[in-house]
PDB file of C-alpha atoms in Angstrom:
ATOM      1  CA  UNK X  22      87.539-183.908 217.171  1.00 60.00           C
ATOM      2  CA  UNK X  23      84.298-183.973 215.193  1.00 81.00           C
ATOM      3  CA  UNK X  24      81.975-186.937 215.063  1.00 92.00           C
ATOM      4  CA  UNK X  25      82.869-189.234 212.166  1.00 94.00           C
ATOM      5  CA  UNK X  26      79.451-190.837 211.792  1.00 95.00           C
ATOM      6  CA  UNK X  27      77.249-187.725 211.890  1.00 95.00           C
ATOM      7  CA  UNK X  28      77.423-185.487 208.813  1.00 92.00           C
ATOM      8  CA  UNK X  29      74.859-182.729 209.323  1.00 96.00           C
ATOM      9  CA  UNK X  30      71.139-182.064 209.423  1.00 98.00           C
ATOM     10  CA  UNK X  31      69.088-184.756 207.706  1.00 98.00           C
ATOM     11  CA  UNK X  32      65.560-183.541 208.422  1.00 98.00           C
ATOM     12  CA  UNK X  33      63.429-181.357 210.654  1.00 98.00           C
ATOM     13  CA  UNK X  34      60.465-182.936 212.435  1.00 98.00           C
ATOM     14  CA  UNK X  35      57.355-180.764 212.690  1.00 98.00           C
ATOM     15  CA  UNK X  36      54.902-182.221 215.207  1.00 97.00           C
ATOM     16  CA  UNK X  37      51.250-181.713 214.211  1.00 98.00           C
ATOM     17  CA  UNK X  38      47.902-182.498 215.797  1.00 97.00           C
ATOM     18  CA  UNK X  39      46.036-183.604 212.668  1.00 96.00           C
ATOM     19  CA  UNK X  40      48.357-185.247 210.187  1.00 97.00           C
ATOM     20  CA  UNK X  41      46.129-185.132 207.115  1.00 97.00           C
ATOM     21  CA  UNK X  42      45.066-181.511 207.672  1.00 98.00           C
ATOM     22  CA  UNK X  43      48.704-180.509 208.127  1.00 98.00           C
ATOM     23  CA  UNK X  44      49.679-182.203 204.869  1.00 98.00           C
ATOM     24  CA  UNK X  45      46.903-180.380 203.035  1.00 98.00           C
ATOM     25  CA  UNK X  46      48.069-177.108 204.575  1.00 98.00           C
ATOM     26  CA  UNK X  47      51.688-177.500 203.463  1.00 98.00           C
ATOM     27  CA  UNK X  48      50.503-178.548 200.023  1.00 98.00           C
ATOM     28  CA  UNK X  49      48.637-175.226 199.838  1.00 97.00           C
ATOM     29  CA  UNK X  50      51.948-173.502 200.576  1.00 98.00           C
ATOM     30  CA  UNK X  51      53.444-174.976 197.407  1.00 98.00           C
ATOM     31  CA  UNK X  52      55.145-178.116 198.684  1.00 98.00           C
ATOM     32  CA  UNK X  53      54.867-181.526 197.054  1.00 98.00           C
ATOM     33  CA  UNK X  54      53.790-183.966 199.766  1.00 97.00           C
ATOM     34  CA  UNK X  55      54.683-187.660 199.866  1.00 95.00           C
ATOM     35  CA  UNK X  56      52.005-190.312 200.316  1.00 93.00           C
ATOM     36  CA  UNK X  57      51.184-190.849 203.976  1.00 92.00           C
ATOM     37  CA  UNK X  58      53.499-193.205 205.844  1.00 89.00           C
ATOM     38  CA  UNK X  59      52.508-195.303 208.857  1.00 84.00           C
ATOM     39  CA  UNK X  60      55.054-196.401 211.439  1.00 85.00           C
ATOM     40  CA  UNK X  61      54.910-199.538 213.561  1.00 80.00           C
ATOM     41  CA  UNK X  62      52.241-200.237 216.186  1.00 80.00           C
ATOM     42  CA  UNK X  63      54.909-199.689 218.838  1.00 84.00           C
ATOM     43  CA  UNK X  64      55.682-196.210 217.508  1.00 85.00           C
ATOM     44  CA  UNK X  65      52.013-195.337 216.985  1.00 87.00           C
ATOM     45  CA  UNK X  66      52.795-192.521 214.592  1.00 90.00           C
ATOM     46  CA  UNK X  67      52.480-191.583 210.945  1.00 92.00           C
ATOM     47  CA  UNK X  68      54.104-189.022 208.695  1.00 95.00           C
ATOM     48  CA  UNK X  69      54.227-187.104 205.459  1.00 96.00           C
ATOM     49  CA  UNK X  70      57.563-185.959 204.055  1.00 97.00           C
ATOM     50  CA  UNK X  71      58.594-182.930 202.023  1.00 98.00           C
ATOM     51  CA  UNK X  72      61.696-184.012 200.157  1.00 98.00           C
ATOM     52  CA  UNK X  73      64.448-181.513 199.433  1.00 98.00           C
ATOM     53  CA  UNK X  74      68.117-182.050 198.535  1.00 97.00           C
ATOM     54  CA  UNK X  75      70.039-183.178 200.579  1.00 97.00           C
ATOM     55  CA  UNK X  76      67.537-182.882 203.420  1.00 98.00           C
ATOM     56  CA  UNK X  77      63.805-182.828 204.072  1.00 98.00           C
ATOM     57  CA  UNK X  78      60.941-181.844 206.359  1.00 98.00           C
ATOM     58  CA  UNK X  79      58.833-184.437 208.156  1.00 98.00           C
ATOM     59  CA  UNK X  80      55.278-183.772 209.300  1.00 98.00           C
ATOM     60  CA  UNK X  81      54.746-186.186 212.197  1.00 97.00           C
ATOM     61  CA  UNK X  82      51.491-187.066 213.943  1.00 95.00           C
ATOM     62  CA  UNK X  83      50.375-189.458 216.667  1.00 93.00           C
ATOM     63  CA  UNK X  84      47.916-192.072 215.362  1.00 91.00           C
ATOM     64  CA  UNK X  85      47.642-194.135 218.563  1.00 92.00           C
ATOM     65  CA  UNK X  86      48.937-193.411 222.040  1.00 91.00           C
ATOM     66  CA  UNK X  87      51.926-195.592 222.915  1.00 93.00           C
ATOM     67  CA  UNK X  88      54.755-195.446 225.429  1.00 91.00           C
ATOM     68  CA  UNK X  89      57.138-194.683 222.583  1.00 86.00           C
ATOM     69  CA  UNK X  90      55.336-191.498 221.512  1.00 91.00           C
ATOM     70  CA  UNK X  91      54.733-190.169 225.027  1.00 92.00           C
ATOM     71  CA  UNK X  92      57.415-187.427 224.611  1.00 89.00           C
ATOM     72  CA  UNK X  93      55.808-186.276 221.357  1.00 91.00           C
ATOM     73  CA  UNK X  94      52.372-186.148 222.990  1.00 94.00           C
ATOM     74  CA  UNK X  95      53.818-184.203 225.911  1.00 93.00           C
ATOM     75  CA  UNK X  96      55.333-181.741 223.440  1.00 94.00           C
ATOM     76  CA  UNK X  97      51.958-181.149 221.764  1.00 95.00           C
ATOM     77  CA  UNK X  98      50.235-180.737 225.106  1.00 95.00           C
ATOM     78  CA  UNK X  99      52.760-178.211 226.399  1.00 93.00           C
ATOM     79  CA  UNK X 100      53.922-176.356 223.321  1.00 93.00           C
ATOM     80  CA  UNK X 101      51.433-177.097 220.576  1.00 95.00           C
ATOM     81  CA  UNK X 102      52.473-177.713 216.979  1.00 97.00           C
ATOM     82  CA  UNK X 103      55.945-176.934 215.717  1.00 97.00           C
ATOM     83  CA  UNK X 104      59.522-178.193 215.342  1.00 98.00           C
ATOM     84  CA  UNK X 105      59.888-180.919 217.947  1.00 96.00           C
ATOM     85  CA  UNK X 106      63.226-182.511 217.037  1.00 96.00           C
ATOM     86  CA  UNK X 107      66.006-182.456 214.466  1.00 98.00           C
ATOM     87  CA  UNK X 108      67.624-185.467 212.829  1.00 98.00           C
ATOM     88  CA  UNK X 109      71.203-185.691 211.666  1.00 98.00           C
ATOM     89  CA  UNK X 110      72.364-187.984 208.890  1.00 98.00           C
ATOM     90  CA  UNK X 111      74.169-190.988 210.322  1.00 97.00           C
ATOM     91  CA  UNK X 112      76.731-192.763 208.177  1.00 96.00           C
ATOM     92  CA  UNK X 113      76.610-195.711 210.574  1.00 97.00           C
ATOM     93  CA  UNK X 114      74.194-195.513 213.495  1.00 98.00           C
ATOM     94  CA  UNK X 115      75.834-198.262 215.538  1.00 97.00           C
ATOM     95  CA  UNK X 116      79.224-196.589 215.258  1.00 97.00           C
ATOM     96  CA  UNK X 117      77.665-193.178 215.861  1.00 97.00           C
ATOM     97  CA  UNK X 118      76.046-194.358 219.081  1.00 97.00           C
ATOM     98  CA  UNK X 119      79.420-195.656 220.259  1.00 97.00           C
ATOM     99  CA  UNK X 120      81.037-192.333 219.399  1.00 96.00           C
ATOM    100  CA  UNK X 121      78.727-190.340 221.645  1.00 96.00           C
ATOM    101  CA  UNK X 122      78.946-192.963 224.393  1.00 97.00           C
ATOM    102  CA  UNK X 123      82.701-192.445 224.330  1.00 95.00           C
ATOM    103  CA  UNK X 124      81.991-188.764 224.986  1.00 95.00           C
ATOM    104  CA  UNK X 125      79.906-189.576 228.052  1.00 95.00           C
ATOM    105  CA  UNK X 126      76.390-189.514 226.585  1.00 97.00           C
ATOM    106  CA  UNK X 127      74.114-192.509 227.166  1.00 97.00           C
ATOM    107  CA  UNK X 128      73.004-193.097 223.595  1.00 97.00           C
ATOM    108  CA  UNK X 129      69.596-194.657 222.957  1.00 95.00           C
ATOM    109  CA  UNK X 130      69.801-197.292 220.250  1.00 93.00           C
ATOM    110  CA  UNK X 131      70.609-198.033 217.544  1.00 97.00           C
ATOM    111  CA  UNK X 132      67.046-198.991 216.664  1.00 94.00           C
ATOM    112  CA  UNK X 133      65.818-200.338 213.331  1.00 94.00           C
ATOM    113  CA  UNK X 134      62.402-199.535 211.921  1.00 89.00           C
ATOM    114  CA  UNK X 135      60.636-199.179 208.601  1.00 89.00           C
ATOM    115  CA  UNK X 136      57.477-197.838 207.020  1.00 89.00           C
ATOM    116  CA  UNK X 137      55.628-198.866 203.850  1.00 89.00           C
ATOM    117  CA  UNK X 138      56.129-196.664 200.792  1.00 91.00           C
ATOM    118  CA  UNK X 139      53.954-196.374 197.700  1.00 89.00           C
ATOM    119  CA  UNK X 140      56.247-195.682 194.764  1.00 91.00           C
ATOM    120  CA  UNK X 141      55.240-193.370 191.887  1.00 89.00           C
ATOM    121  CA  UNK X 142      54.346-196.362 189.686  1.00 91.00           C
ATOM    122  CA  UNK X 143      51.956-197.656 192.347  1.00 91.00           C
ATOM    123  CA  UNK X 144      54.147-200.509 193.569  1.00 93.00           C
ATOM    124  CA  UNK X 145      54.669-201.076 197.269  1.00 92.00           C
ATOM    125  CA  UNK X 146      58.098-200.857 198.853  1.00 94.00           C
ATOM    126  CA  UNK X 147      59.527-199.828 202.233  1.00 93.00           C
ATOM    127  CA  UNK X 148      61.728-197.144 203.716  1.00 94.00           C
ATOM    128  CA  UNK X 149      64.170-198.634 206.218  1.00 96.00           C
ATOM    129  CA  UNK X 150      66.099-196.735 208.850  1.00 95.00           C
ATOM    130  CA  UNK X 151      68.470-197.264 211.750  1.00 97.00           C
ATOM    131  CA  UNK X 152      68.497-194.457 214.294  1.00 96.00           C
ATOM    132  CA  UNK X 153      70.189-193.553 217.542  1.00 97.00           C
ATOM    133  CA  UNK X 154      69.315-190.758 219.930  1.00 96.00           C
ATOM    134  CA  UNK X 155      71.129-188.522 222.337  1.00 97.00           C
ATOM    135  CA  UNK X 156      69.608-188.755 225.849  1.00 96.00           C
ATOM    136  CA  UNK X 157      66.164-187.110 225.925  1.00 91.00           C
ATOM    137  CA  UNK X 158      67.285-184.649 228.604  1.00 93.00           C
ATOM    138  CA  UNK X 159      70.091-183.432 226.309  1.00 96.00           C
ATOM    139  CA  UNK X 160      67.804-181.149 224.316  1.00 96.00           C
ATOM    140  CA  UNK X 161      69.275-177.689 223.622  1.00 97.00           C
ATOM    141  CA  UNK X 162      66.513-175.094 224.146  1.00 97.00           C
ATOM    142  CA  UNK X 163      64.111-178.029 224.380  1.00 95.00           C
ATOM    143  CA  UNK X 164      64.829-179.425 220.903  1.00 97.00           C
ATOM    144  CA  UNK X 165      65.575-183.161 220.888  1.00 95.00           C
ATOM    145  CA  UNK X 166      68.208-184.529 218.515  1.00 97.00           C
ATOM    146  CA  UNK X 167      68.811-187.918 216.958  1.00 97.00           C
ATOM    147  CA  UNK X 168      70.639-189.391 213.980  1.00 98.00           C
ATOM    148  CA  UNK X 169      69.169-191.381 211.124  1.00 97.00           C
ATOM    149  CA  UNK X 170      70.906-193.865 208.849  1.00 98.00           C
ATOM    150  CA  UNK X 171      68.975-194.370 205.612  1.00 97.00           C
ATOM    151  CA  UNK X 172      69.170-197.958 204.410  1.00 97.00           C
ATOM    152  CA  UNK X 173      66.917-197.353 201.402  1.00 97.00           C
ATOM    153  CA  UNK X 174      67.512-193.823 200.141  1.00 96.00           C
ATOM    154  CA  UNK X 175      65.789-194.679 196.843  1.00 96.00           C
ATOM    155  CA  UNK X 176      62.438-195.061 198.626  1.00 95.00           C
ATOM    156  CA  UNK X 177      62.793-191.720 200.447  1.00 95.00           C
ATOM    157  CA  UNK X 178      64.441-189.337 197.962  1.00 97.00           C
ATOM    158  CA  UNK X 179      62.033-189.996 195.100  1.00 96.00           C
ATOM    159  CA  UNK X 180      62.644-187.535 192.211  1.00 96.00           C
ATOM    160  CA  UNK X 181      58.931-186.906 191.614  1.00 95.00           C
ATOM    161  CA  UNK X 182      58.573-185.741 195.232  1.00 96.00           C
ATOM    162  CA  UNK X 183      61.487-183.300 195.071  1.00 97.00           C
ATOM    163  CA  UNK X 184      59.902-180.756 192.705  1.00 98.00           C
ATOM    164  CA  UNK X 185      57.921-178.039 194.490  1.00 98.00           C
ATOM    165  CA  UNK X 186      55.712-175.249 193.163  1.00 98.00           C
ATOM    166  CA  UNK X 187      57.382-172.855 195.599  1.00 98.00           C
ATOM    167  CA  UNK X 188      60.850-173.708 194.238  1.00 98.00           C
ATOM    168  CA  UNK X 189      62.043-175.139 197.574  1.00 98.00           C
ATOM    169  CA  UNK X 190      65.477-176.697 197.226  1.00 98.00           C
ATOM    170  CA  UNK X 191      67.050-177.248 200.635  1.00 98.00           C
ATOM    171  CA  UNK X 192      67.198-176.192 204.266  1.00 98.00           C
ATOM    172  CA  UNK X 193      69.629-173.376 205.026  1.00 98.00           C
ATOM    173  CA  UNK X 194      68.948-172.761 208.708  1.00 98.00           C
ATOM    174  CA  UNK X 195      66.945-174.167 211.591  1.00 98.00           C
ATOM    175  CA  UNK X 196      65.888-171.324 213.877  1.00 98.00           C
ATOM    176  CA  UNK X 197      65.717-172.120 217.589  1.00 98.00           C
ATOM    177  CA  UNK X 198      64.312-169.543 220.000  1.00 98.00           C
ATOM    178  CA  UNK X 199      66.102-169.258 223.316  1.00 97.00           C
ATOM    179  CA  UNK X 200      66.233-166.846 226.223  1.00 96.00           C
ATOM    180  CA  UNK X 201      69.971-167.666 226.419  1.00 97.00           C
ATOM    181  CA  UNK X 202      71.147-168.274 222.845  1.00 97.00           C
ATOM    182  CA  UNK X 203      74.856-168.519 223.655  1.00 97.00           C
ATOM    183  CA  UNK X 204      74.277-171.056 226.433  1.00 97.00           C
ATOM    184  CA  UNK X 205      71.976-173.277 224.369  1.00 98.00           C
ATOM    185  CA  UNK X 206      74.213-173.043 221.296  1.00 98.00           C
ATOM    186  CA  UNK X 207      77.200-174.109 223.394  1.00 98.00           C
ATOM    187  CA  UNK X 208      75.135-177.053 224.683  1.00 98.00           C
ATOM    188  CA  UNK X 209      74.441-178.243 221.135  1.00 98.00           C
ATOM    189  CA  UNK X 210      78.054-177.638 220.165  1.00 97.00           C
ATOM    190  CA  UNK X 211      79.193-180.012 222.911  1.00 96.00           C
ATOM    191  CA  UNK X 212      76.727-182.685 221.806  1.00 97.00           C
ATOM    192  CA  UNK X 213      77.892-182.713 218.187  1.00 96.00           C
ATOM    193  CA  UNK X 214      81.488-181.484 218.538  1.00 95.00           C
ATOM    194  CA  UNK X 215      80.951-178.224 216.688  1.00 95.00           C
ATOM    195  CA  UNK X 216      81.981-174.687 217.588  1.00 95.00           C
ATOM    196  CA  UNK X 217      79.318-172.007 218.006  1.00 96.00           C
ATOM    197  CA  UNK X 218      79.761-168.735 216.117  1.00 96.00           C
ATOM    198  CA  UNK X 219      78.198-165.398 217.129  1.00 96.00           C
ATOM    199  CA  UNK X 220      76.351-163.429 214.430  1.00 93.00           C
ATOM    200  CA  UNK X 221      76.425-159.607 214.233  1.00 93.00           C
ATOM    201  CA  UNK X 222      72.878-159.328 215.608  1.00 93.00           C
ATOM    202  CA  UNK X 223      73.680-161.413 218.687  1.00 94.00           C
ATOM    203  CA  UNK X 224      72.278-164.694 217.398  1.00 98.00           C
ATOM    204  CA  UNK X 225      74.564-167.718 217.670  1.00 98.00           C
ATOM    205  CA  UNK X 226      75.012-170.257 214.870  1.00 98.00           C
ATOM    206  CA  UNK X 227      76.178-173.857 215.164  1.00 98.00           C
ATOM    207  CA  UNK X 228      77.178-175.551 211.892  1.00 97.00           C
ATOM    208  CA  UNK X 229      75.605-178.997 211.721  1.00 96.00           C
ATOM    209  CA  UNK X 230      78.392-180.478 209.613  1.00 92.00           C
ATOM    210  CA  UNK X 231      79.392-180.933 205.990  1.00 91.00           C
ATOM    211  CA  UNK X 232      77.421-178.612 203.689  1.00 92.00           C
ATOM    212  CA  UNK X 233      74.185-179.034 205.632  1.00 97.00           C
ATOM    213  CA  UNK X 234      71.981-176.405 207.257  1.00 98.00           C
ATOM    214  CA  UNK X 235      73.104-174.455 210.309  1.00 98.00           C
ATOM    215  CA  UNK X 236      71.345-174.198 213.630  1.00 98.00           C
ATOM    216  CA  UNK X 237      70.730-170.593 214.666  1.00 98.00           C
ATOM    217  CA  UNK X 238      69.878-169.813 218.291  1.00 98.00           C
ATOM    218  CA  UNK X 239      68.259-166.444 218.865  1.00 98.00           C
ATOM    219  CA  UNK X 240      65.777-164.656 221.093  1.00 97.00           C
ATOM    220  CA  UNK X 241      62.216-164.044 220.025  1.00 96.00           C
ATOM    221  CA  UNK X 242      63.099-160.354 219.699  1.00 96.00           C
ATOM    222  CA  UNK X 243      65.967-161.186 217.356  1.00 97.00           C
ATOM    223  CA  UNK X 244      63.608-163.223 215.187  1.00 97.00           C
ATOM    224  CA  UNK X 245      61.298-160.193 215.029  1.00 96.00           C
ATOM    225  CA  UNK X 246      64.167-157.956 213.946  1.00 96.00           C
ATOM    226  CA  UNK X 247      65.228-160.401 211.234  1.00 96.00           C
ATOM    227  CA  UNK X 248      61.704-160.750 209.846  1.00 97.00           C
ATOM    228  CA  UNK X 249      59.905-157.535 210.859  1.00 96.00           C
ATOM    229  CA  UNK X 250      56.979-157.925 208.467  1.00 96.00           C
ATOM    230  CA  UNK X 251      56.046-161.427 209.634  1.00 96.00           C
ATOM    231  CA  UNK X 252      53.588-162.033 212.444  1.00 96.00           C
ATOM    232  CA  UNK X 253      55.190-164.190 215.110  1.00 96.00           C
ATOM    233  CA  UNK X 254      51.916-165.166 216.780  1.00 94.00           C
ATOM    234  CA  UNK X 255      52.276-168.795 217.831  1.00 89.00           C
ATOM    235  CA  UNK X 256      56.062-168.695 218.022  1.00 92.00           C
ATOM    236  CA  UNK X 257      57.380-170.216 221.268  1.00 91.00           C
ATOM    237  CA  UNK X 258      59.514-168.427 223.828  1.00 88.00           C
ATOM    238  CA  UNK X 259      61.844-171.414 223.730  1.00 95.00           C
ATOM    239  CA  UNK X 260      62.261-174.195 221.203  1.00 97.00           C
ATOM    240  CA  UNK X 261      62.285-174.945 217.493  1.00 97.00           C
ATOM    241  CA  UNK X 262      60.805-171.920 215.793  1.00 97.00           C
ATOM    242  CA  UNK X 263      61.467-171.774 212.079  1.00 98.00           C
ATOM    243  CA  UNK X 264      63.072-173.026 208.902  1.00 98.00           C
ATOM    244  CA  UNK X 265      65.008-170.927 206.420  1.00 98.00           C
ATOM    245  CA  UNK X 266      64.512-172.614 203.047  1.00 98.00           C
ATOM    246  CA  UNK X 267      66.504-171.934 199.884  1.00 98.00           C
ATOM    247  CA  UNK X 268      64.255-171.544 196.844  1.00 98.00           C
ATOM    248  CA  UNK X 269      65.140-171.310 193.184  1.00 97.00           C
ATOM    249  CA  UNK X 270      62.448-168.646 192.702  1.00 97.00           C
ATOM    250  CA  UNK X 271      61.318-166.201 195.401  1.00 97.00           C
ATOM    251  CA  UNK X 272      58.403-165.025 193.262  1.00 97.00           C
ATOM    252  CA  UNK X 273      57.223-168.621 192.895  1.00 97.00           C
ATOM    253  CA  UNK X 274      57.431-169.080 196.660  1.00 98.00           C
ATOM    254  CA  UNK X 275      55.402-165.919 197.203  1.00 97.00           C
ATOM    255  CA  UNK X 276      52.813-166.920 194.618  1.00 97.00           C
ATOM    256  CA  UNK X 277      52.490-170.476 195.929  1.00 97.00           C
ATOM    257  CA  UNK X 278      51.939-169.358 199.524  1.00 96.00           C
ATOM    258  CA  UNK X 279      49.230-166.936 198.382  1.00 95.00           C
ATOM    259  CA  UNK X 280      47.641-164.872 201.126  1.00 94.00           C
ATOM    260  CA  UNK X 281      49.879-166.482 203.742  1.00 95.00           C
ATOM    261  CA  UNK X 282      53.040-164.952 202.244  1.00 96.00           C
ATOM    262  CA  UNK X 283      54.628-161.694 203.319  1.00 97.00           C
ATOM    263  CA  UNK X 284      57.819-160.106 202.013  1.00 96.00           C
ATOM    264  CA  UNK X 285      60.278-159.268 204.778  1.00 93.00           C
ATOM    265  CA  UNK X 286      63.618-157.925 203.627  1.00 87.00           C
ATOM    266  CA  UNK X 287      65.172-160.463 201.268  1.00 92.00           C
ATOM    267  CA  UNK X 288      62.849-163.262 202.386  1.00 97.00           C
ATOM    268  CA  UNK X 289      59.334-164.468 201.663  1.00 98.00           C
ATOM    269  CA  UNK X 290      57.866-165.461 205.009  1.00 98.00           C
ATOM    270  CA  UNK X 291      54.977-167.660 206.049  1.00 98.00           C
ATOM    271  CA  UNK X 292      54.029-166.949 209.678  1.00 97.00           C
ATOM    272  CA  UNK X 293      53.830-169.728 212.283  1.00 97.00           C
ATOM    273  CA  UNK X 294      50.046-169.492 212.434  1.00 96.00           C
ATOM    274  CA  UNK X 295      49.874-170.540 208.763  1.00 97.00           C
ATOM    275  CA  UNK X 296      52.471-173.354 208.907  1.00 98.00           C
ATOM    276  CA  UNK X 297      51.600-175.466 211.944  1.00 97.00           C
ATOM    277  CA  UNK X 298      53.619-173.448 214.422  1.00 97.00           C
ATOM    278  CA  UNK X 299      56.666-173.061 212.181  1.00 98.00           C
ATOM    279  CA  UNK X 300      57.961-169.792 210.747  1.00 98.00           C
ATOM    280  CA  UNK X 301      59.048-170.376 207.145  1.00 98.00           C
ATOM    281  CA  UNK X 302      61.471-167.955 205.514  1.00 98.00           C
ATOM    282  CA  UNK X 303      62.193-168.559 201.837  1.00 98.00           C
ATOM    283  CA  UNK X 304      65.446-167.045 200.557  1.00 98.00           C
ATOM    284  CA  UNK X 305      67.323-167.214 197.278  1.00 95.00           C
ATOM    285  CA  UNK X 306      69.581-170.183 196.594  1.00 89.00           C
TER     286      UNK X 306
END
């Protein structure tokens, strides 16, 4: 019985050391970057977003050390930059938290928070969210998961921010490196009530729900075989490793990424060293 209040991947969180430098870097790769957002003093973090449809990428940085961001700081200290957690879209976070509690998981939340937003016309508004989290220790291959209910979608999915020079449209896959892909995929499948499916090359996919991106668990060697022309320097042995992004124009993606781009099979890749610890693989829509 699938979760009724969780409908698939909402966004991928890329943890970075220097928020403004990271934003400039992803802009150089052809992404349109939102204005910088600042979270509450309790959270002590800030972000930039890269808005796609129906999902997005969040560049997240610590602005001040707080108890709340201790796990994120520990991630940076141990792993370095890269995909630190994945958010699902929550239809109703309060109901979603109760759903996973009924399955034996001690949900954290729901918690409400907001951040200021500068709209394209210069006016000030706010993006408001209600989230709940699976227990921190329930992190398949070290990737934390949570669910996010958007109360103000109009201040997040802003049309002017959804057009990218590299043609990026949406997330197709989140790549997670594991020494035991089947085991970690099964772990995620239990958390979200989804069945894992083995791929021909031995990787294991877990659909996130609805028409959203899939999770793909695979070894570092399997990543290398999928993208043989891309340098994997900086890729972890375990954890969130890459994003497969659908683009309307592969040539535009290659041109936008400039010297960072490399063709590998049917994909245009940006190696982890050039994208804050995250392998990017652009593929056709």
